[in-house]
PDB file of C-alpha atoms in Angstrom:
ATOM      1  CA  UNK A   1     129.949  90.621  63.717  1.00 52.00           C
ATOM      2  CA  UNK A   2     133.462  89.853  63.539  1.00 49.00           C
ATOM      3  CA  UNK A   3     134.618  87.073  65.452  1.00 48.00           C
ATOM      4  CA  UNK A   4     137.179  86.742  68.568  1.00 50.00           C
ATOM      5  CA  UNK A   5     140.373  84.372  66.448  1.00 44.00           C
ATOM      6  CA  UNK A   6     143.361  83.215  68.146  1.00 49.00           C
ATOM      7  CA  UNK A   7     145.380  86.116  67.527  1.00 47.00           C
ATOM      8  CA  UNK A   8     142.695  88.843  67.118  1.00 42.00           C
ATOM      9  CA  UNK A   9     143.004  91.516  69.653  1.00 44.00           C
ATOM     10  CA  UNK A  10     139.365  90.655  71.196  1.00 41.00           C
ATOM     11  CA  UNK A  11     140.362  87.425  71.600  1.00 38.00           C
ATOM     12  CA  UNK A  12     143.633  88.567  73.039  1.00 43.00           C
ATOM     13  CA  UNK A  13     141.475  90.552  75.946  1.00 45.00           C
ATOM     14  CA  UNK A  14     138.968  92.591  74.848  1.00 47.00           C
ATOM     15  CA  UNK A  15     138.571  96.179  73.420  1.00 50.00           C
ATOM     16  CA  UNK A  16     140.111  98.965  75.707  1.00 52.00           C
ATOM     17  CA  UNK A  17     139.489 102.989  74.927  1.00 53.00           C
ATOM     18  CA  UNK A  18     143.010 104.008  74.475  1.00 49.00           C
ATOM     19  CA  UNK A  19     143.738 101.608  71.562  1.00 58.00           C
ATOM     20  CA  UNK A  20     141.148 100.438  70.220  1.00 62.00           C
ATOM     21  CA  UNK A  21     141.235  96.445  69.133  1.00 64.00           C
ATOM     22  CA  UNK A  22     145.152  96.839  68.728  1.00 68.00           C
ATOM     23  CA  UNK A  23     147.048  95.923  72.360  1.00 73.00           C
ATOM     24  CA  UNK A  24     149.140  99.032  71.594  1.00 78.00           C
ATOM     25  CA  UNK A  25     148.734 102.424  70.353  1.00 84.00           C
ATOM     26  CA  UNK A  26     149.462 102.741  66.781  1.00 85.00           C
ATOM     27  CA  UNK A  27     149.869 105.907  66.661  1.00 89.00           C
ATOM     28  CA  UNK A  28     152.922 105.645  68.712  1.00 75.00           C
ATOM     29  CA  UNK A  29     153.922 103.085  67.013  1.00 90.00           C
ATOM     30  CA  UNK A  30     153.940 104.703  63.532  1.00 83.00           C
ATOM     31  CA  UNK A  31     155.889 108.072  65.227  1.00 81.00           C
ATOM     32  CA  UNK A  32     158.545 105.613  66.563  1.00 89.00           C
ATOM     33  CA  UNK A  33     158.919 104.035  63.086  1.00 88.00           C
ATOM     34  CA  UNK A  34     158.808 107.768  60.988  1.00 77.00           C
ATOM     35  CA  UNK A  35     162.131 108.656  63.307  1.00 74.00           C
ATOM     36  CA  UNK A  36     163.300 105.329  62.292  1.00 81.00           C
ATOM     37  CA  UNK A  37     162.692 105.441  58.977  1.00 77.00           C
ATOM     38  CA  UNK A  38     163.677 108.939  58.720  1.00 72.00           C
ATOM     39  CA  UNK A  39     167.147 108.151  59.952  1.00 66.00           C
ATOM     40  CA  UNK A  40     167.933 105.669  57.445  1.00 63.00           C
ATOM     41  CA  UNK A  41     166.316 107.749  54.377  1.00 61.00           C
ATOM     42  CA  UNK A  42     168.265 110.386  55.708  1.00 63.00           C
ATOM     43  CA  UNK A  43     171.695 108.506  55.340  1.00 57.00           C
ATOM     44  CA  UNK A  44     170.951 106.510  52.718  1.00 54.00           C
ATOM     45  CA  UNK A  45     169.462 109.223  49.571  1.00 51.00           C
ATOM     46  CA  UNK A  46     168.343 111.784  51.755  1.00 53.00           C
ATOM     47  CA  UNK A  47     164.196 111.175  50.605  1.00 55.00           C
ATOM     48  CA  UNK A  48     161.164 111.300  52.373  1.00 58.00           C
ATOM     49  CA  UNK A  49     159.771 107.701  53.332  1.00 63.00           C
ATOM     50  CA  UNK A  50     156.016 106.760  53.976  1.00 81.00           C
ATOM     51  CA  UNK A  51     154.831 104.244  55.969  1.00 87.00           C
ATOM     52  CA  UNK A  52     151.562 102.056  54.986  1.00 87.00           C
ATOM     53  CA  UNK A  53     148.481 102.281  57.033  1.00 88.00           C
ATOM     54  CA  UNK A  54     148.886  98.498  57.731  1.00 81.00           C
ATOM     55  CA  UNK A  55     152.663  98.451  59.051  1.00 91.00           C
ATOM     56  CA  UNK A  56     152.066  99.524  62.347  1.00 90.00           C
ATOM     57  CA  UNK A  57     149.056  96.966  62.619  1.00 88.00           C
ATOM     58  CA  UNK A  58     151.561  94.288  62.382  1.00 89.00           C
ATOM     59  CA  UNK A  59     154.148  96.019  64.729  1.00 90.00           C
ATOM     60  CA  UNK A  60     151.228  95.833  67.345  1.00 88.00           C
ATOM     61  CA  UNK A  61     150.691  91.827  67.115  1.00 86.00           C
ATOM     62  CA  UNK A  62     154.723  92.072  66.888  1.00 94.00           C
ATOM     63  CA  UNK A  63     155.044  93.948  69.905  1.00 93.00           C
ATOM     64  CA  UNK A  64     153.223  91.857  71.929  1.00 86.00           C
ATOM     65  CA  UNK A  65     155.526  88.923  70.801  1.00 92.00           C
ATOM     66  CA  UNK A  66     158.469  90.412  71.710  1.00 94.00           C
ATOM     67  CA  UNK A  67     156.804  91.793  74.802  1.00 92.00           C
ATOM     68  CA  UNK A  68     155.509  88.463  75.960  1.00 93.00           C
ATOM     69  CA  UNK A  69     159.182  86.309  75.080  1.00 88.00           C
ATOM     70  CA  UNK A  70     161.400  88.875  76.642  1.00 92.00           C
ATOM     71  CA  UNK A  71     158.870  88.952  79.959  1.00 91.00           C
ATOM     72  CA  UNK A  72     159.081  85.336  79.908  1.00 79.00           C
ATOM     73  CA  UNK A  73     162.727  85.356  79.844  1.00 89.00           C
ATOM     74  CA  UNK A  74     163.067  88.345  82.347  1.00 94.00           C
ATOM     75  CA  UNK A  75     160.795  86.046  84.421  1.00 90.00           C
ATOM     76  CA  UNK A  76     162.989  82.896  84.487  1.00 93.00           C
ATOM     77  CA  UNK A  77     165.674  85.215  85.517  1.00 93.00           C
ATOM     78  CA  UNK A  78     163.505  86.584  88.490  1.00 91.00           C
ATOM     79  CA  UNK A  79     162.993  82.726  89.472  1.00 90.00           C
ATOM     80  CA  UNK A  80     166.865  81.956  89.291  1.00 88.00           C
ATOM     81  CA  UNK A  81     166.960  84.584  91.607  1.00 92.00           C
ATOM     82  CA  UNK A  82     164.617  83.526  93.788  1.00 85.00           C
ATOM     83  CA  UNK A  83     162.777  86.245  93.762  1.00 85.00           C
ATOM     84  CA  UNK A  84     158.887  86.835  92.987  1.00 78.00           C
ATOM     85  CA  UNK A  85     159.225  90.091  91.438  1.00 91.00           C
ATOM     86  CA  UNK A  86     160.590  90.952  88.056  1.00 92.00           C
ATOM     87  CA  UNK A  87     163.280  94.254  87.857  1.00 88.00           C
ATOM     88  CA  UNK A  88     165.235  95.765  85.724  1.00 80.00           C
ATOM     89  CA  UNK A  89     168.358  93.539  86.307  1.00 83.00           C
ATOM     90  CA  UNK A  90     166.220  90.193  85.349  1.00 93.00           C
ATOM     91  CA  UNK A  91     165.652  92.189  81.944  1.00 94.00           C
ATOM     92  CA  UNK A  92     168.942  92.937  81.241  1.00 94.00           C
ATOM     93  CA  UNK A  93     170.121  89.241  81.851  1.00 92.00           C
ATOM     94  CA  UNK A  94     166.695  88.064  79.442  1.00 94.00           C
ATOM     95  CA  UNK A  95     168.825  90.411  76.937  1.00 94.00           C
ATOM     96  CA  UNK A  96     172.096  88.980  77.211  1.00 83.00           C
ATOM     97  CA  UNK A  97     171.417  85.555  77.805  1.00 90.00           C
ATOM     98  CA  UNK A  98     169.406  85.890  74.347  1.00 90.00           C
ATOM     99  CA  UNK A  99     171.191  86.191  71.141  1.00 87.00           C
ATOM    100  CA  UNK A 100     168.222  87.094  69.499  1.00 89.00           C
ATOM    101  CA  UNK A 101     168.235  90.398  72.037  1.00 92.00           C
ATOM    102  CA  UNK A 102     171.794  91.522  71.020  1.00 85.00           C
ATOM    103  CA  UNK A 103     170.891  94.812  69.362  1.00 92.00           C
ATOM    104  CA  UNK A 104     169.314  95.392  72.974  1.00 92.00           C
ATOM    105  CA  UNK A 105     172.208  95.112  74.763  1.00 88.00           C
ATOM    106  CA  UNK A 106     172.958  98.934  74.809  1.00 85.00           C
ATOM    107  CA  UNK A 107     169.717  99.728  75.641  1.00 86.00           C
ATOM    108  CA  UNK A 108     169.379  97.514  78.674  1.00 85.00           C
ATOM    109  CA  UNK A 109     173.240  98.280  79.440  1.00 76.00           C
ATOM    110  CA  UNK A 110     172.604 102.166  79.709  1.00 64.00           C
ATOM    111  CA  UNK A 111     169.984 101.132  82.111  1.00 52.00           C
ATOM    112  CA  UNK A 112     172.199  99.210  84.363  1.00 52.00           C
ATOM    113  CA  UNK A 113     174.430 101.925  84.259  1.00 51.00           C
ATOM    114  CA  UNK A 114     172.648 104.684  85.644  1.00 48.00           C
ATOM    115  CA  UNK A 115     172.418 108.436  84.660  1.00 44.00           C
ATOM    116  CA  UNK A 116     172.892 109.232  81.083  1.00 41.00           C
ATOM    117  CA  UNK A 117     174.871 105.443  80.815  1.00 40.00           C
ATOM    118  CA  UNK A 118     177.481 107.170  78.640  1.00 40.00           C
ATOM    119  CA  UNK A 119     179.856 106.854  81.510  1.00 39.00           C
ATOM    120  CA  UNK A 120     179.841 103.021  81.423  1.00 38.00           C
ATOM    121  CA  UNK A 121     180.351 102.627  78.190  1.00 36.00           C
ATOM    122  CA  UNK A 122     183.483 103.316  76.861  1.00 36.00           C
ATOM    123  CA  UNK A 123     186.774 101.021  77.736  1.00 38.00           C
ATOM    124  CA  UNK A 124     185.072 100.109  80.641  1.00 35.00           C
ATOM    125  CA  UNK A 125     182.387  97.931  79.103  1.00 37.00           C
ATOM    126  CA  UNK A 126     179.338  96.703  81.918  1.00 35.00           C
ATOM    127  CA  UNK A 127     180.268  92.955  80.984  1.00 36.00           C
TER     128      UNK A 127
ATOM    129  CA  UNK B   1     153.322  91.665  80.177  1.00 76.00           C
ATOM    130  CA  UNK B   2     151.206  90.791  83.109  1.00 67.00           C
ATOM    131  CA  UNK B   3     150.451  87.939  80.907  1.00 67.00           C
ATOM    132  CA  UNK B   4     153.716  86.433  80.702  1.00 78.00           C
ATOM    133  CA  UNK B   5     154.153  85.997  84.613  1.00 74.00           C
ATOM    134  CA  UNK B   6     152.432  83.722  86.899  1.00 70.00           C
ATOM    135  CA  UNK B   7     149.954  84.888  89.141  1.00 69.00           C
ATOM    136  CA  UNK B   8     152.281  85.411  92.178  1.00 73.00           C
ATOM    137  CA  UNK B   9     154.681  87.012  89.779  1.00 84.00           C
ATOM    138  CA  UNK B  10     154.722  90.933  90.158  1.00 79.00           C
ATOM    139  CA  UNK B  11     156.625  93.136  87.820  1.00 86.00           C
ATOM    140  CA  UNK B  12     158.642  96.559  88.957  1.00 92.00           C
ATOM    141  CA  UNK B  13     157.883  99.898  87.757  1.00 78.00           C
ATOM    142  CA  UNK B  14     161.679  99.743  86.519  1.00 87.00           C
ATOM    143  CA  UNK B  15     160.931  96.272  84.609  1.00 92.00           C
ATOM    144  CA  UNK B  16     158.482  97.668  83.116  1.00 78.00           C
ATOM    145  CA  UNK B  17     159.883 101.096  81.724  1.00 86.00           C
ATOM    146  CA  UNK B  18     162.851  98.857  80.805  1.00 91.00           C
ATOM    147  CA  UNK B  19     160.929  96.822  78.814  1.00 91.00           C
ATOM    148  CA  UNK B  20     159.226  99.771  76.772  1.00 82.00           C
ATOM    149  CA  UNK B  21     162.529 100.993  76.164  1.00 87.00           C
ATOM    150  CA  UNK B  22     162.969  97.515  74.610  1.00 94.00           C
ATOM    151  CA  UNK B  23     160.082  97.939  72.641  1.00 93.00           C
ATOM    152  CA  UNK B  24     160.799 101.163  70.992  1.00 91.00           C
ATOM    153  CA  UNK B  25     164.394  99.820  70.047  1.00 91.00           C
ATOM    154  CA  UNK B  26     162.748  97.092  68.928  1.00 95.00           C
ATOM    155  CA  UNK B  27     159.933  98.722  66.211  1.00 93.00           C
ATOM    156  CA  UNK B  28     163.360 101.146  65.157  1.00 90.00           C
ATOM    157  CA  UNK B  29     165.535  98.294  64.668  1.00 93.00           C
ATOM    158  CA  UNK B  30     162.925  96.793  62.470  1.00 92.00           C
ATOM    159  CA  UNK B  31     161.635  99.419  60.671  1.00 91.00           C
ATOM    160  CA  UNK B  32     165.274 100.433  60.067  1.00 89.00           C
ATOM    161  CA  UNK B  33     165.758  97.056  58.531  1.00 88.00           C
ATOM    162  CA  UNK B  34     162.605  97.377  56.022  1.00 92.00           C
ATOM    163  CA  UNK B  35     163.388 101.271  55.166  1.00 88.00           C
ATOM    164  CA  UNK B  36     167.344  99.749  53.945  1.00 87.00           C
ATOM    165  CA  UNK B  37     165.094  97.522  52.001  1.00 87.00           C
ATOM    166  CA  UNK B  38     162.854  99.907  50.447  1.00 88.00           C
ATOM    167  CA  UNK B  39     165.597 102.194  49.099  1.00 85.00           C
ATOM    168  CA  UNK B  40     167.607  99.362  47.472  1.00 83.00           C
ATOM    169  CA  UNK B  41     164.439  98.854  45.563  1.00 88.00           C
ATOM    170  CA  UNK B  42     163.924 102.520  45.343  1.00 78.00           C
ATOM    171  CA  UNK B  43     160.222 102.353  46.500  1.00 84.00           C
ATOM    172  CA  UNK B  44     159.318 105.153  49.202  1.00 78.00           C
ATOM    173  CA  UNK B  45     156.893 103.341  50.845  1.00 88.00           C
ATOM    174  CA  UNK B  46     157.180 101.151  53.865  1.00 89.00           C
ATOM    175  CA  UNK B  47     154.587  98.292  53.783  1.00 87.00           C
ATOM    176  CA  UNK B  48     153.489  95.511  56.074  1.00 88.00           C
ATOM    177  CA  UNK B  49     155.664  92.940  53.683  1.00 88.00           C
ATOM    178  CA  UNK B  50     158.566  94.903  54.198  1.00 91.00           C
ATOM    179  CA  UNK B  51     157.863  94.626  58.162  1.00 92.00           C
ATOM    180  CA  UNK B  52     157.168  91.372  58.015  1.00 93.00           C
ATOM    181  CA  UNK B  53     160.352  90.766  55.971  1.00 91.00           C
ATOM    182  CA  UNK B  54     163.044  92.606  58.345  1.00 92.00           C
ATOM    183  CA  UNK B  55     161.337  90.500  61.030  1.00 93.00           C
ATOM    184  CA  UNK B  56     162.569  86.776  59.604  1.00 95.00           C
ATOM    185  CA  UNK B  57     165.934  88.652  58.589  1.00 90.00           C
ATOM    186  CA  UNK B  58     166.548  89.581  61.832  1.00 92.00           C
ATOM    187  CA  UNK B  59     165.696  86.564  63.671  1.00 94.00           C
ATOM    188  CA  UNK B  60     162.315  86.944  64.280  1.00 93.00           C
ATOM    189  CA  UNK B  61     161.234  83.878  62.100  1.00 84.00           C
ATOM    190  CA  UNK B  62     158.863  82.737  64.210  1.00 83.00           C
ATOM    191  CA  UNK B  63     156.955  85.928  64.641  1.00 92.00           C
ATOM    192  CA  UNK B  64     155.966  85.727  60.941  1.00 93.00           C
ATOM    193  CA  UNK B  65     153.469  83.158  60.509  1.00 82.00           C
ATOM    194  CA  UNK B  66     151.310  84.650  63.696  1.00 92.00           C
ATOM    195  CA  UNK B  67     151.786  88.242  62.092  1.00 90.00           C
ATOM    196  CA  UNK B  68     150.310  86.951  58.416  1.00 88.00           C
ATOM    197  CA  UNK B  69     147.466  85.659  59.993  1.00 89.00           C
ATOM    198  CA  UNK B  70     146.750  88.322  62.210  1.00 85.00           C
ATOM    199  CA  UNK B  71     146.694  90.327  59.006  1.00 83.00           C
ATOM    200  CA  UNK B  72     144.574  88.792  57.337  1.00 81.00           C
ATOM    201  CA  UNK B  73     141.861  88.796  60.194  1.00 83.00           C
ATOM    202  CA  UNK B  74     142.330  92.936  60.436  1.00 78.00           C
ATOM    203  CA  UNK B  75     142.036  92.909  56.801  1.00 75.00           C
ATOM    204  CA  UNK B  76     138.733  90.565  56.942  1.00 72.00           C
ATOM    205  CA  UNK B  77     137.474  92.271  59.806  1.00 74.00           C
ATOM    206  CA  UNK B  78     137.711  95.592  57.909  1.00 59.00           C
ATOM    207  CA  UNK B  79     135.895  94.706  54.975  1.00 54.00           C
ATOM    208  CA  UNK B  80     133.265  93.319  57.280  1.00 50.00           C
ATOM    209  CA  UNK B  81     132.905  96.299  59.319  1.00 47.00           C
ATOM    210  CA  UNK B  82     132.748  98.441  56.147  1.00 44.00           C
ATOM    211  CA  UNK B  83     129.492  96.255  55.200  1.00 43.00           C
ATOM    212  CA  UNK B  84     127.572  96.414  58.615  1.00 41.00           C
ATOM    213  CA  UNK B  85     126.324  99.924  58.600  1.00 42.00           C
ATOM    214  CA  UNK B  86     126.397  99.563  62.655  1.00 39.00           C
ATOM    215  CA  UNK B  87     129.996  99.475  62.899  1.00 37.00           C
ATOM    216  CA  UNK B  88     132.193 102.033  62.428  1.00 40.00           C
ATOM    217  CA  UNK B  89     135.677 100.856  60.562  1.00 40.00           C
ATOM    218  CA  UNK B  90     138.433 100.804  61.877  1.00 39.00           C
ATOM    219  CA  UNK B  91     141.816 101.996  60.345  1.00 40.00           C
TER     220      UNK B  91
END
């Protein structure tokens, strides 16, 4: 029987249905990095690219990393605010007040934003 | 991410599809990173290395030593299950 370790998923909370001992689904995981991957191949010589059985297990225990220090963050920004419950707006200050976040910016920007957030961008800049 | 909060703490449905949208960005701007990598070294394949690699480029450094070892338990945990006619592998 394998045993629960600190960063094994049963350990983490258990086995659930939808993704097995992972916390996420890696089968979304490994279609979000072929359209990646597939971008860059594509610009770069044009070649297909494969992806290991074993990259999107580490994306999962990534994932949850990122998932849990950006929540964290979003969450000290819901306290600033005196506030109890975490929105949108408390992630998008996480991102900004976080250099580490930077390559979120336009994602968390566009949400701001509103609509298709190409209006926003240009000249006017949210910041 | 219910995890990350407090008890008291409660997170909005707009939080929360905000935060997935993070995530995606997050496993493209990584796996971008590793498949730049892989064709300067003209390999084709993306590995777990190569993940773990982008990931301290990028800034992630501290993400790497918890991702190694979380690797190696999958990868022990596999060979067990393989043995233990019980289990069914997982991979």
């Amino acid at each position: 029987m394998r045993q629960a370790r600190p960063y094994s998923g049963i350990f983490c909370g258990g086995v659930s249905a939808r993704t097995g001992p992972h916390a996420l689904p890696l089968a979304r995981i490994k279609k979000i990095m072929k359209r990646s991957a597939g971008e860059a191949a594509a610009a770069a010589d044009g070649g297909a690219r494969m992806i290991s059985g074993e990259a999107p297990v580490v994306f999962s225990k990534a994932c949850e990393l990122f998932v849990a220090e950006l929540t964290r963050r979003a969450w000290a920004a819901t306290l600033d605010g005196k506030r109890r419950t975490v929105h949108r707006e408390d992630v998008a200050t996480a991102v900004h007040n976080t250099d580490l976040f930077d390559f979120l910016v336009d994602v968390v920007t566009a949400d701001t934003a509103g609509g298709t957030g190409g209006g926003g961008h240009d000249g006017n800049g949210a910041l | 991410m219910r995890r990350a909060v407090t008890e008291n703490g409660k997170i909005a449905r707009d939080a929360r599809e905000s935060i997935q949208e993070c995530v995606s960005e997050f496993i493209s701007f990584i796996t971008s990173e590793a498949s730049d990598k892989c064709v300067k070294e003209r390999r084709k394949t993306i590995n777990d290395d190569d993940i773990i690699w982008s990931l301290g480029t990028l800034g992630f450094e501290e993400y790497v030593e918890p991702l190694k070892i979380y690797l190696n338990n999958y990868q022990e945990g596999d060979i067990k299950g393989s043995k233990s006619s019980d289990q069914n592998g997982k991979k």
